[in-house]
Amino acid sequence: MTVDRPWWHAHNAGLEALSAEDRQWLPEDAALPTHVLDLLDAVEARFAAARTVADWADPHEDPAAPGEHAEPRKEEYSRVSHPERHVVVGERVQAWVDELVGRGLGDLEDALPPRPAGRLEPSGSGDGWLLRPHLELDRVLVLRPRRESALPLVLGLVGADAVVVATGMPVVELRLVPDCGCDACDSGSAALLQEVDETVLPVVDGSLRVRVTAEREQVAGAGSARTASWPRPQTRARRRALGRGAHEHAGPPWDPAWPVRRPSPFA
């Protein structure tokens, strides 16, 4: 697939193309406002100036049906043909950091990586993470917003291949990008970069709401929401770590001049 415009502009263009009847079913704040478009344009410019790997197309796009995906071949699940491509994830994250620091919205500092989880441990056991990550993080960067009560952006680097995006205090993991580097899970560079942007943006624009319990994790931003649940054996282990209460994170936009974008209701 040839990407002729970045995902954020394509997103708004797609909404504008909907009929009035279809638009009434959209979640509140589904369209990206001007300040978000400007921010993403600036991040893209920094990324484009420093990137070291060219874009690559989705290898699983069905040529007979553009936008649809063909089933990966069985052997692709155990193969990683281009691990070097994933440096674009770290480079995209760096573009976000440079833009936010350059705007004077946050200050960057290093933090000690948490010990990886052999098993779930009590949330007060140290390292500042609500639940210890299962991967060993080589480096942790914390971008602390200058606006009081805004959520920090926590970035856990896994070599040059992946980034854990997290937030809050205690720190809650939001997403591992990429969550798998095998050939079968490769959807092209555009999808990978969009995943980074869509995870970082709600932290920065103030639309993120996170709720973590032993039974589930719920994450919502403007125009989207997702829930992850666990089977009973894992729930019991998580209850030992978290107790029966709920841990919630939310905060205002990093820039006081930005209007509030409301998160969608939890799914």
mmCIF file of C-alpha atoms in Angstrom:
data_model
loop_
_atom_site.group_PDB
_atom_site.id
_atom_site.type_symbol
_atom_site.label_atom_id
_atom_site.label_comp_id
_atom_site.label_asym_id
_atom_site.label_seq_id
_atom_site.Cartn_x
_atom_site.Cartn_y
_atom_site.Cartn_z
ATOM 1 C CA MET A 1 0.000 0.000 0.000
ATOM 2 C CA THR A 2 1.322 3.426 -0.885
ATOM 3 C CA VAL A 3 0.874 5.947 1.921
ATOM 4 C CA ASP A 4 -0.007 9.256 0.236
ATOM 5 C CA ARG A 5 -0.806 11.136 3.445
ATOM 6 C CA PRO A 6 -0.193 10.500 7.142
ATOM 7 C CA TRP A 7 -2.768 8.613 9.152
ATOM 8 C CA TRP A 8 -4.022 11.637 11.120
ATOM 9 C CA HIS A 9 -5.022 13.578 8.020
ATOM 10 C CA ALA A 10 -6.476 10.422 6.433
ATOM 11 C CA HIS A 11 -8.458 9.863 9.652
ATOM 12 C CA ASN A 12 -10.136 13.261 9.516
ATOM 13 C CA ALA A 13 -10.722 13.010 5.766
ATOM 14 C CA GLY A 14 -12.455 9.677 6.305
ATOM 15 C CA LEU A 15 -14.782 11.187 8.897
ATOM 16 C CA GLU A 16 -15.622 14.111 6.640
ATOM 17 C CA ALA A 17 -16.533 11.693 3.849
ATOM 18 C CA LEU A 18 -19.197 10.034 6.003
ATOM 19 C CA SER A 19 -22.823 10.904 5.598
ATOM 20 C CA ALA A 20 -24.516 13.041 8.235
ATOM 21 C CA GLU A 21 -26.467 9.977 9.327
ATOM 22 C CA ASP A 22 -23.289 7.950 9.892
ATOM 23 C CA ARG A 23 -21.536 10.806 11.665
ATOM 24 C CA GLN A 24 -24.158 10.896 14.406
ATOM 25 C CA TRP A 25 -22.919 7.508 15.623
ATOM 26 C CA LEU A 26 -19.314 8.626 15.988
ATOM 27 C CA PRO A 27 -17.856 8.881 19.501
ATOM 28 C CA GLU A 28 -17.371 12.342 20.918
ATOM 29 C CA ASP A 29 -14.078 13.963 19.901
ATOM 30 C CA ALA A 30 -13.556 11.379 17.149
ATOM 31 C CA ALA A 31 -12.127 14.047 14.815
ATOM 32 C CA LEU A 32 -8.600 15.242 15.545
ATOM 33 C CA PRO A 33 -8.549 18.987 16.330
ATOM 34 C CA THR A 34 -6.122 21.490 14.809
ATOM 35 C CA HIS A 35 -3.671 21.503 17.723
ATOM 36 C CA VAL A 36 -3.341 17.709 17.506
ATOM 37 C CA LEU A 37 -2.843 17.818 13.724
ATOM 38 C CA ASP A 38 -0.143 20.470 14.173
ATOM 39 C CA LEU A 39 1.593 18.415 16.856
ATOM 40 C CA LEU A 40 1.582 15.265 14.735
ATOM 41 C CA ASP A 41 2.833 17.205 11.703
ATOM 42 C CA ALA A 42 5.743 18.503 13.804
ATOM 43 C CA VAL A 43 6.585 15.033 15.122
ATOM 44 C CA GLU A 44 6.477 13.671 11.567
ATOM 45 C CA ALA A 45 8.860 16.391 10.369
ATOM 46 C CA ARG A 46 11.394 15.567 13.086
ATOM 47 C CA PHE A 47 11.076 11.864 12.398
ATOM 48 C CA ALA A 48 11.469 12.272 8.635
ATOM 49 C CA ALA A 49 14.639 14.326 9.103
ATOM 50 C CA ALA A 50 16.335 11.731 11.317
ATOM 51 C CA ARG A 51 14.973 8.321 10.283
ATOM 52 C CA THR A 52 17.409 5.684 9.037
ATOM 53 C CA VAL A 53 15.014 3.105 7.535
ATOM 54 C CA ALA A 54 12.718 3.703 4.578
ATOM 55 C CA ASP A 55 9.001 2.927 4.658
ATOM 56 C CA TRP A 56 7.942 -0.591 3.734
ATOM 57 C CA ALA A 57 4.555 -1.755 2.534
ATOM 58 C CA ASP A 58 2.259 -4.166 4.338
ATOM 59 C CA PRO A 59 3.482 -7.537 3.025
ATOM 60 C CA HIS A 60 0.098 -9.122 3.751
ATOM 61 C CA GLU A 61 -2.130 -6.705 1.879
ATOM 62 C CA ASP A 62 -4.337 -8.603 -0.527
ATOM 63 C CA PRO A 63 -3.568 -7.245 -4.033
ATOM 64 C CA ALA A 64 -7.032 -8.268 -5.174
ATOM 65 C CA ALA A 65 -8.687 -6.277 -2.362
ATOM 66 C CA PRO A 66 -6.715 -3.156 -1.324
ATOM 67 C CA GLY A 67 -6.973 -2.549 2.394
ATOM 68 C CA GLU A 68 -7.714 -6.203 3.118
ATOM 69 C CA HIS A 69 -5.143 -8.632 4.481
ATOM 70 C CA ALA A 70 -4.231 -12.073 3.245
ATOM 71 C CA GLU A 71 -3.600 -14.824 5.796
ATOM 72 C CA PRO A 72 0.114 -15.097 6.720
ATOM 73 C CA ARG A 73 1.898 -18.265 5.715
ATOM 74 C CA LYS A 74 2.569 -20.772 8.486
ATOM 75 C CA GLU A 75 6.351 -20.438 8.254
ATOM 76 C CA GLU A 76 6.151 -16.658 8.788
ATOM 77 C CA TYR A 77 5.238 -17.106 12.444
ATOM 78 C CA SER A 78 8.694 -18.422 13.332
ATOM 79 C CA ARG A 79 10.670 -16.098 11.055
ATOM 80 C CA VAL A 80 12.055 -12.592 11.597
ATOM 81 C CA SER A 81 13.475 -11.483 8.255
ATOM 82 C CA HIS A 82 14.131 -7.781 8.946
ATOM 83 C CA PRO A 83 14.694 -7.109 12.668
ATOM 84 C CA GLU A 84 16.671 -3.981 11.772
ATOM 85 C CA ARG A 85 13.498 -2.302 10.496
ATOM 86 C CA HIS A 86 12.099 -1.956 13.983
ATOM 87 C CA VAL A 87 14.528 0.844 14.809
ATOM 88 C CA VAL A 88 11.839 3.125 13.340
ATOM 89 C CA VAL A 89 9.880 2.605 16.574
ATOM 90 C CA GLY A 90 12.659 4.084 18.703
ATOM 91 C CA GLU A 91 13.204 6.829 16.154
ATOM 92 C CA ARG A 92 9.511 7.736 16.211
ATOM 93 C CA VAL A 93 9.560 7.832 20.011
ATOM 94 C CA GLN A 94 12.645 10.058 19.900
ATOM 95 C CA ALA A 95 10.829 12.439 17.546
ATOM 96 C CA TRP A 96 8.003 12.701 20.095
ATOM 97 C CA VAL A 97 10.466 13.376 22.905
ATOM 98 C CA ASP A 98 12.356 15.999 20.917
ATOM 99 C CA GLU A 99 9.161 17.811 19.907
ATOM 100 C CA LEU A 100 7.672 17.885 23.409
ATOM 101 C CA VAL A 101 10.949 19.020 24.970
ATOM 102 C CA GLY A 102 11.455 21.542 22.166
ATOM 103 C CA ARG A 103 8.042 23.053 22.899
ATOM 104 C CA GLY A 104 8.962 23.395 26.558
ATOM 105 C CA LEU A 105 6.174 21.042 27.624
ATOM 106 C CA GLY A 106 8.299 18.461 29.420
ATOM 107 C CA ASP A 107 11.712 17.590 30.820
ATOM 108 C CA LEU A 108 13.532 14.342 30.103
ATOM 109 C CA GLU A 109 15.245 12.203 32.704
ATOM 110 C CA ASP A 110 16.557 8.680 33.009
ATOM 111 C CA ALA A 111 15.067 6.205 35.484
ATOM 112 C CA LEU A 112 16.316 2.866 36.733
ATOM 113 C CA PRO A 113 14.805 0.004 34.753
ATOM 114 C CA PRO A 114 12.516 -2.191 36.876
ATOM 115 C CA ARG A 115 13.373 -5.800 37.491
ATOM 116 C CA PRO A 116 11.417 -7.971 35.051
ATOM 117 C CA ALA A 117 8.583 -9.957 36.601
ATOM 118 C CA GLY A 118 9.253 -13.581 37.362
ATOM 119 C CA ARG A 119 5.837 -13.575 38.998
ATOM 120 C CA LEU A 120 3.394 -10.839 39.969
ATOM 121 C CA GLU A 121 4.559 -8.937 43.021
ATOM 122 C CA PRO A 122 2.838 -6.495 45.372
ATOM 123 C CA SER A 123 2.387 -3.066 43.825
ATOM 124 C CA GLY A 124 4.355 -1.501 46.686
ATOM 125 C CA SER A 125 7.344 -3.767 46.181
ATOM 126 C CA GLY A 126 9.469 -1.087 44.540
ATOM 127 C CA ASP A 127 10.688 0.130 41.161
ATOM 128 C CA GLY A 128 7.688 2.447 40.836
ATOM 129 C CA TRP A 129 5.702 0.178 38.467
ATOM 130 C CA LEU A 130 2.211 -1.025 39.331
ATOM 131 C CA LEU A 131 3.069 -4.414 37.823
ATOM 132 C CA ARG A 132 6.578 -5.268 36.791
ATOM 133 C CA PRO A 133 7.028 -5.650 33.013
ATOM 134 C CA HIS A 134 7.639 -9.153 31.714
ATOM 135 C CA LEU A 135 10.420 -7.994 29.399
ATOM 136 C CA GLU A 136 13.788 -6.795 30.599
ATOM 137 C CA LEU A 137 14.080 -3.076 29.805
ATOM 138 C CA ASP A 138 17.531 -1.856 28.863
ATOM 139 C CA ARG A 139 16.767 1.789 29.552
ATOM 140 C CA VAL A 140 13.846 3.795 30.903
ATOM 141 C CA LEU A 141 13.214 7.412 29.929
ATOM 142 C CA VAL A 142 10.684 9.557 31.769
ATOM 143 C CA LEU A 143 9.369 12.696 30.121
ATOM 144 C CA ARG A 144 7.827 14.713 32.938
ATOM 145 C CA PRO A 145 5.294 17.356 31.887
ATOM 146 C CA ARG A 146 5.789 20.818 33.296
ATOM 147 C CA ARG A 147 2.068 21.196 33.837
ATOM 148 C CA GLU A 148 1.126 20.074 37.318
ATOM 149 C CA SER A 149 -0.987 16.888 37.507
ATOM 150 C CA ALA A 150 -0.468 16.003 33.832
ATOM 151 C CA LEU A 151 0.546 12.381 33.257
ATOM 152 C CA PRO A 152 4.217 11.576 32.583
ATOM 153 C CA LEU A 153 5.299 9.677 29.484
ATOM 154 C CA VAL A 154 7.402 6.646 30.443
ATOM 155 C CA LEU A 155 9.371 4.864 27.720
ATOM 156 C CA GLY A 156 11.043 1.502 28.292
ATOM 157 C CA LEU A 157 13.569 0.617 25.593
ATOM 158 C CA VAL A 158 14.063 -3.050 24.728
ATOM 159 C CA GLY A 159 17.324 -2.987 22.820
ATOM 160 C CA ALA A 160 16.803 -1.316 19.446
ATOM 161 C CA ASP A 161 13.825 -3.520 18.613
ATOM 162 C CA ALA A 162 10.877 -2.424 20.761
ATOM 163 C CA VAL A 163 9.544 0.211 23.155
ATOM 164 C CA VAL A 164 7.214 -0.154 26.126
ATOM 165 C CA VAL A 165 5.011 2.961 26.325
ATOM 166 C CA ALA A 166 3.714 3.584 29.842
ATOM 167 C CA THR A 167 2.417 6.356 32.081
ATOM 168 C CA GLY A 168 1.447 7.364 35.591
ATOM 169 C CA MET A 169 2.820 6.845 39.066
ATOM 170 C CA PRO A 170 2.902 4.012 39.865
ATOM 171 C CA VAL A 171 3.752 3.335 36.234
ATOM 172 C CA VAL A 172 1.176 1.454 34.163
ATOM 173 C CA GLU A 173 2.233 -0.175 30.903
ATOM 174 C CA LEU A 174 0.047 0.873 27.965
ATOM 175 C CA ARG A 175 1.550 -0.981 25.023
ATOM 176 C CA LEU A 176 4.603 -2.804 23.717
ATOM 177 C CA VAL A 177 5.476 -1.677 20.163
ATOM 178 C CA PRO A 178 5.850 -3.896 18.255
ATOM 179 C CA ASP A 179 4.172 -6.557 20.363
ATOM 180 C CA CYS A 180 5.670 -9.177 18.041
ATOM 181 C CA GLY A 181 8.447 -8.870 15.483
ATOM 182 C CA CYS A 182 7.802 -12.000 13.445
ATOM 183 C CA ASP A 183 7.067 -11.836 9.716
ATOM 184 C CA ALA A 184 3.466 -12.960 10.217
ATOM 185 C CA CYS A 185 2.727 -9.925 12.394
ATOM 186 C CA ASP A 186 4.337 -7.407 10.022
ATOM 187 C CA SER A 187 1.714 -4.925 8.785
ATOM 188 C CA GLY A 188 4.161 -2.443 7.281
ATOM 189 C CA SER A 189 5.862 0.658 8.642
ATOM 190 C CA ALA A 190 2.814 2.938 8.473
ATOM 191 C CA ALA A 191 0.841 0.716 10.876
ATOM 192 C CA LEU A 192 3.793 0.508 13.261
ATOM 193 C CA LEU A 193 4.291 4.267 13.410
ATOM 194 C CA GLN A 194 0.557 4.856 13.840
ATOM 195 C CA GLU A 195 0.580 2.499 16.804
ATOM 196 C CA VAL A 196 3.295 4.595 18.463
ATOM 197 C CA ASP A 197 1.424 7.846 17.788
ATOM 198 C CA GLU A 198 -1.942 6.542 18.983
ATOM 199 C CA THR A 199 -0.386 5.318 22.240
ATOM 200 C CA VAL A 200 1.622 8.444 23.036
ATOM 201 C CA LEU A 201 -0.944 11.065 21.948
ATOM 202 C CA PRO A 202 -3.628 10.435 24.625
ATOM 203 C CA VAL A 203 -1.001 10.802 27.368
ATOM 204 C CA VAL A 204 0.034 14.182 25.992
ATOM 205 C CA ASP A 205 -3.339 15.621 24.940
ATOM 206 C CA GLY A 206 -4.977 14.758 28.253
ATOM 207 C CA SER A 207 -7.600 12.383 26.880
ATOM 208 C CA LEU A 208 -6.173 9.232 28.479
ATOM 209 C CA ARG A 209 -7.970 7.387 31.238
ATOM 210 C CA VAL A 210 -6.603 4.122 32.613
ATOM 211 C CA ARG A 211 -8.248 1.810 35.130
ATOM 212 C CA VAL A 212 -6.466 -1.324 36.356
ATOM 213 C CA THR A 213 -7.969 -4.021 38.569
ATOM 214 C CA ALA A 214 -7.143 -7.651 39.154
ATOM 215 C CA GLU A 215 -9.822 -8.645 36.649
ATOM 216 C CA ARG A 216 -9.145 -6.250 33.770
ATOM 217 C CA GLU A 217 -7.263 -3.295 32.372
ATOM 218 C CA GLN A 218 -9.262 -0.545 30.671
ATOM 219 C CA VAL A 219 -7.666 2.152 28.532
ATOM 220 C CA ALA A 220 -9.618 4.955 26.866
ATOM 221 C CA GLY A 221 -8.709 8.022 24.836
ATOM 222 C CA ALA A 222 -10.636 10.460 22.682
ATOM 223 C CA GLY A 223 -12.574 8.371 20.187
ATOM 224 C CA SER A 224 -11.373 4.939 21.332
ATOM 225 C CA ALA A 225 -11.454 2.504 24.242
ATOM 226 C CA ARG A 226 -10.238 -1.039 24.868
ATOM 227 C CA THR A 227 -10.449 -3.593 27.644
ATOM 228 C CA ALA A 228 -8.255 -6.589 28.403
ATOM 229 C CA SER A 229 -9.451 -9.345 30.753
ATOM 230 C CA TRP A 230 -7.747 -12.436 32.166
ATOM 231 C CA PRO A 231 -8.793 -16.012 32.956
ATOM 232 C CA ARG A 232 -9.405 -16.918 36.585
ATOM 233 C CA PRO A 233 -5.909 -18.295 37.412
ATOM 234 C CA GLN A 234 -4.276 -15.058 36.253
ATOM 235 C CA THR A 235 -6.928 -13.001 38.040
ATOM 236 C CA ARG A 236 -6.048 -14.684 41.328
ATOM 237 C CA ALA A 237 -2.359 -13.936 40.782
ATOM 238 C CA ARG A 238 -3.113 -10.326 39.874
ATOM 239 C CA ARG A 239 -5.281 -9.943 42.983
ATOM 240 C CA ARG A 240 -2.312 -10.948 45.123
ATOM 241 C CA ALA A 241 -0.338 -8.166 43.450
ATOM 242 C CA LEU A 242 -3.007 -5.481 43.227
ATOM 243 C CA GLY A 243 -5.544 -6.233 45.932
ATOM 244 C CA ARG A 244 -9.253 -5.774 45.247
ATOM 245 C CA GLY A 245 -9.195 -2.054 44.567
ATOM 246 C CA ALA A 246 -8.842 -0.118 41.320
ATOM 247 C CA HIS A 247 -5.853 1.940 40.236
ATOM 248 C CA GLU A 248 -6.756 4.856 37.956
ATOM 249 C CA HIS A 249 -4.739 7.430 36.011
ATOM 250 C CA ALA A 250 -5.943 10.563 34.214
ATOM 251 C CA GLY A 251 -4.590 14.065 33.738
ATOM 252 C CA PRO A 252 -4.987 17.328 31.847
ATOM 253 C CA PRO A 253 -3.327 18.241 28.520
ATOM 254 C CA TRP A 254 0.369 19.018 28.748
ATOM 255 C CA ASP A 255 -0.195 22.416 27.178
ATOM 256 C CA PRO A 256 -2.648 24.560 29.208
ATOM 257 C CA ALA A 257 -3.733 26.237 25.957
ATOM 258 C CA TRP A 258 -5.038 22.961 24.518
ATOM 259 C CA PRO A 259 -8.753 22.245 24.982
ATOM 260 C CA VAL A 260 -9.701 19.114 26.889
ATOM 261 C CA ARG A 261 -10.449 16.049 24.760
ATOM 262 C CA ARG A 262 -12.825 13.716 26.579
ATOM 263 C CA PRO A 263 -12.041 10.009 26.680
ATOM 264 C CA SER A 264 -14.560 7.568 25.315
ATOM 265 C CA PRO A 265 -16.508 5.461 27.840
ATOM 266 C CA PHE A 266 -14.692 2.300 28.824
ATOM 267 C CA ALA A 267 -15.478 -0.600 26.525
#
